[in-house]
Amino acid sequence: MSCTLPLSRKLQSPTFDISEAQSLILSALTVLTNQRNEIDFKDIFKKSEDMANKFNIEVNISRIANKQRNCLNISSESNTAESYYRIYVYNPFLDSLLSEIKYRFETKNTNILNLEGFIPKYCNTNEVSKMLDAALLFTTDLPGTFDELKGELKT
């Protein structure tokens, strides 16, 4: 997917900048969430149909059982190939991709990214409150007390 490619390249780059990657993660989540609609799917399906027609492949629905207990079954009123692939392929794929990205980069894990504010190169770009919240996770590793750290950052 074109919206996750820049993120994938950035995460694999040797010159990895964590704050830039974090903004790419948020923008990829936004784009993917916005793509989960009927209009975007229709465009994708139309392109897929055109490509299938170019190679003389018929786009049709797989067998659908009248009664299913353990699997999603589309209603008989929407028995088109387009609705079938939207319900069975497109939406589950986007949901899975979104949940994986959210799981891997959830807020409690990315909160420690604010520790980069202690690196002199980034000390003016991060908010002190976010840096302190992230430092709270590592209070036992500090050479002094947390209050001393707070005092150092406030000055």
Short mmCIF file of C-alpha atoms in Angstrom, two decimals:
data_model
loop_
_atom_site.label_atom_id
_atom_site.label_comp_id
_atom_site.label_asym_id
_atom_site.label_seq_id
_atom_site.Cartn_x
_atom_site.Cartn_y
_atom_site.Cartn_z
CA MET A 1 0.00 0.00 0.00
CA SER A 2 1.32 3.37 -0.97
CA CYS A 3 0.55 5.02 2.37
CA THR A 4 2.62 2.50 4.37
CA LEU A 5 5.62 2.41 2.02
CA PRO A 6 7.27 5.64 3.28
CA LEU A 7 6.78 4.43 6.85
CA SER A 8 8.27 1.03 6.06
CA ARG A 9 11.29 2.60 4.38
CA LYS A 10 11.81 5.04 7.24
CA LEU A 11 11.66 2.29 9.88
CA GLN A 12 14.28 0.30 7.95
CA SER A 13 16.54 3.23 7.21
CA PRO A 14 20.02 3.40 8.79
CA THR A 15 19.46 7.12 9.37
CA PHE A 16 16.31 6.41 11.37
CA ASP A 17 14.76 9.49 13.01
CA ILE A 18 12.27 8.35 15.61
CA SER A 19 10.23 11.57 15.75
CA GLU A 20 9.78 11.65 11.98
CA ALA A 21 8.76 8.00 12.03
CA GLN A 22 6.20 8.76 14.72
CA SER A 23 4.58 11.43 12.55
CA LEU A 24 4.58 9.01 9.59
CA ILE A 25 2.85 6.40 11.77
CA LEU A 26 0.10 8.84 12.71
CA SER A 27 -0.39 9.96 9.11
CA ALA A 28 -0.50 6.34 7.85
CA LEU A 29 -3.14 5.53 10.48
CA THR A 30 -5.20 8.53 9.40
CA VAL A 31 -4.98 7.66 5.70
CA LEU A 32 -5.86 3.99 6.30
CA THR A 33 -8.79 4.91 8.52
CA ASN A 34 -10.10 7.31 5.88
CA GLN A 35 -9.73 4.68 3.14
CA ARG A 36 -12.23 2.38 4.82
CA ASN A 37 -15.18 3.74 2.89
CA GLU A 38 -17.29 2.78 -0.10
CA ILE A 39 -15.85 5.35 -2.52
CA ASP A 40 -12.21 4.32 -2.13
CA PHE A 41 -13.13 0.67 -2.44
CA LYS A 42 -15.09 1.30 -5.63
CA ASP A 43 -12.01 2.92 -7.19
CA ILE A 44 -9.80 0.00 -6.17
CA PHE A 45 -12.36 -2.56 -7.35
CA LYS A 46 -12.77 -0.80 -10.71
CA LYS A 47 -8.99 -0.88 -11.27
CA SER A 48 -8.92 -4.55 -10.27
CA GLU A 49 -11.78 -5.36 -12.64
CA ASP A 50 -10.05 -3.55 -15.50
CA MET A 51 -6.85 -5.47 -14.85
CA ALA A 52 -8.73 -8.79 -14.65
CA ASN A 53 -10.52 -8.01 -17.93
CA LYS A 54 -7.17 -7.26 -19.57
CA PHE A 55 -6.09 -10.85 -18.78
CA ASN A 56 -9.52 -12.38 -19.54
CA ILE A 57 -10.22 -13.26 -15.91
CA GLU A 58 -13.81 -13.20 -14.77
CA VAL A 59 -14.43 -11.47 -11.43
CA ASN A 60 -17.01 -13.54 -9.60
CA ILE A 61 -18.13 -14.55 -6.14
CA SER A 62 -16.91 -17.68 -4.41
CA ARG A 63 -19.46 -20.20 -3.27
CA ILE A 64 -21.70 -18.86 -0.53
CA ALA A 65 -23.50 -21.23 1.80
CA ASN A 66 -27.09 -20.41 2.69
CA LYS A 67 -26.43 -21.12 6.34
CA GLN A 68 -23.13 -20.45 8.05
CA ARG A 69 -22.47 -20.64 11.76
CA ASN A 70 -18.78 -19.83 12.17
CA CYS A 71 -18.07 -17.45 9.32
CA LEU A 72 -19.30 -14.13 8.02
CA ASN A 73 -21.98 -14.51 5.36
CA ILE A 74 -23.10 -11.63 3.16
CA SER A 75 -26.79 -11.09 2.71
CA SER A 76 -28.55 -12.31 -0.40
CA GLU A 77 -29.54 -8.77 -1.39
CA SER A 78 -25.91 -7.76 -1.93
CA ASN A 79 -24.74 -10.71 -4.00
CA THR A 80 -22.48 -8.67 -6.25
CA ALA A 81 -18.79 -9.35 -6.67
CA GLU A 82 -18.04 -5.83 -5.50
CA SER A 83 -19.89 -6.17 -2.19
CA TYR A 84 -18.49 -9.68 -1.68
CA TYR A 85 -14.87 -8.52 -1.99
CA ARG A 86 -15.52 -5.41 0.10
CA ILE A 87 -17.03 -7.45 2.94
CA TYR A 88 -14.75 -10.50 2.79
CA VAL A 89 -11.41 -9.07 1.67
CA TYR A 90 -11.06 -5.27 1.75
CA ASN A 91 -12.61 -4.38 5.11
CA PRO A 92 -11.03 -7.30 7.04
CA PHE A 93 -7.63 -6.52 5.51
CA LEU A 94 -7.81 -2.84 6.45
CA ASP A 95 -9.07 -3.70 9.94
CA SER A 96 -6.22 -6.15 10.44
CA LEU A 97 -3.62 -3.69 9.15
CA LEU A 98 -4.95 -0.88 11.35
CA SER A 99 -5.06 -3.04 14.45
CA GLU A 100 -1.50 -4.30 13.86
CA ILE A 101 -0.13 -0.78 13.42
CA LYS A 102 -2.02 0.44 16.49
CA TYR A 103 -0.78 -2.52 18.53
CA ARG A 104 2.85 -2.10 17.53
CA PHE A 105 2.89 1.65 17.96
CA GLU A 106 0.37 2.20 20.74
CA THR A 107 0.67 5.28 22.95
CA LYS A 108 2.09 3.54 26.00
CA ASN A 109 4.93 2.14 23.86
CA THR A 110 5.57 5.32 21.91
CA ASN A 111 5.45 7.43 25.07
CA ILE A 112 9.08 6.55 25.71
CA LEU A 113 9.97 8.18 22.39
CA ASN A 114 9.75 11.46 24.28
CA LEU A 115 13.00 10.48 26.03
CA GLU A 116 14.79 11.71 22.91
CA GLY A 117 14.29 15.19 24.38
CA PHE A 118 17.22 14.42 26.68
CA ILE A 119 19.51 14.23 23.64
CA PRO A 120 21.00 17.71 23.14
CA LYS A 121 20.07 17.75 19.44
CA TYR A 122 16.36 17.47 20.34
CA CYS A 123 16.19 19.22 23.72
CA ASN A 124 14.39 22.28 22.36
CA THR A 125 11.90 20.33 20.24
CA ASN A 126 10.19 18.26 22.95
CA GLU A 127 7.81 19.42 25.65
CA VAL A 128 9.22 19.13 29.16
CA SER A 129 5.99 17.60 30.50
CA LYS A 130 6.13 14.78 27.93
CA MET A 131 9.78 14.18 28.69
CA LEU A 132 9.01 13.93 32.40
CA ASP A 133 6.12 11.54 31.78
CA ALA A 134 8.46 9.28 29.82
CA ALA A 135 11.20 9.58 32.46
CA LEU A 136 8.74 8.41 35.13
CA LEU A 137 9.03 4.92 33.64
CA PHE A 138 12.73 4.88 34.47
CA THR A 139 12.92 6.57 37.88
CA THR A 140 14.86 3.63 39.35
CA ASP A 141 17.55 4.08 36.69
CA LEU A 142 18.11 7.78 37.41
CA PRO A 143 21.35 8.73 39.20
CA GLY A 144 19.37 11.14 41.41
CA THR A 145 15.73 11.59 42.32
CA PHE A 146 12.90 12.38 39.97
CA ASP A 147 12.46 15.78 41.66
CA GLU A 148 16.09 16.63 40.86
CA LEU A 149 15.47 15.78 37.20
CA LYS A 150 12.33 17.91 37.22
CA GLY A 151 14.32 20.80 38.68
CA GLU A 152 17.04 20.43 36.05
CA LEU A 153 14.53 20.57 33.22
CA LYS A 154 12.56 23.53 34.59
CA THR A 155 15.64 25.78 34.57
#
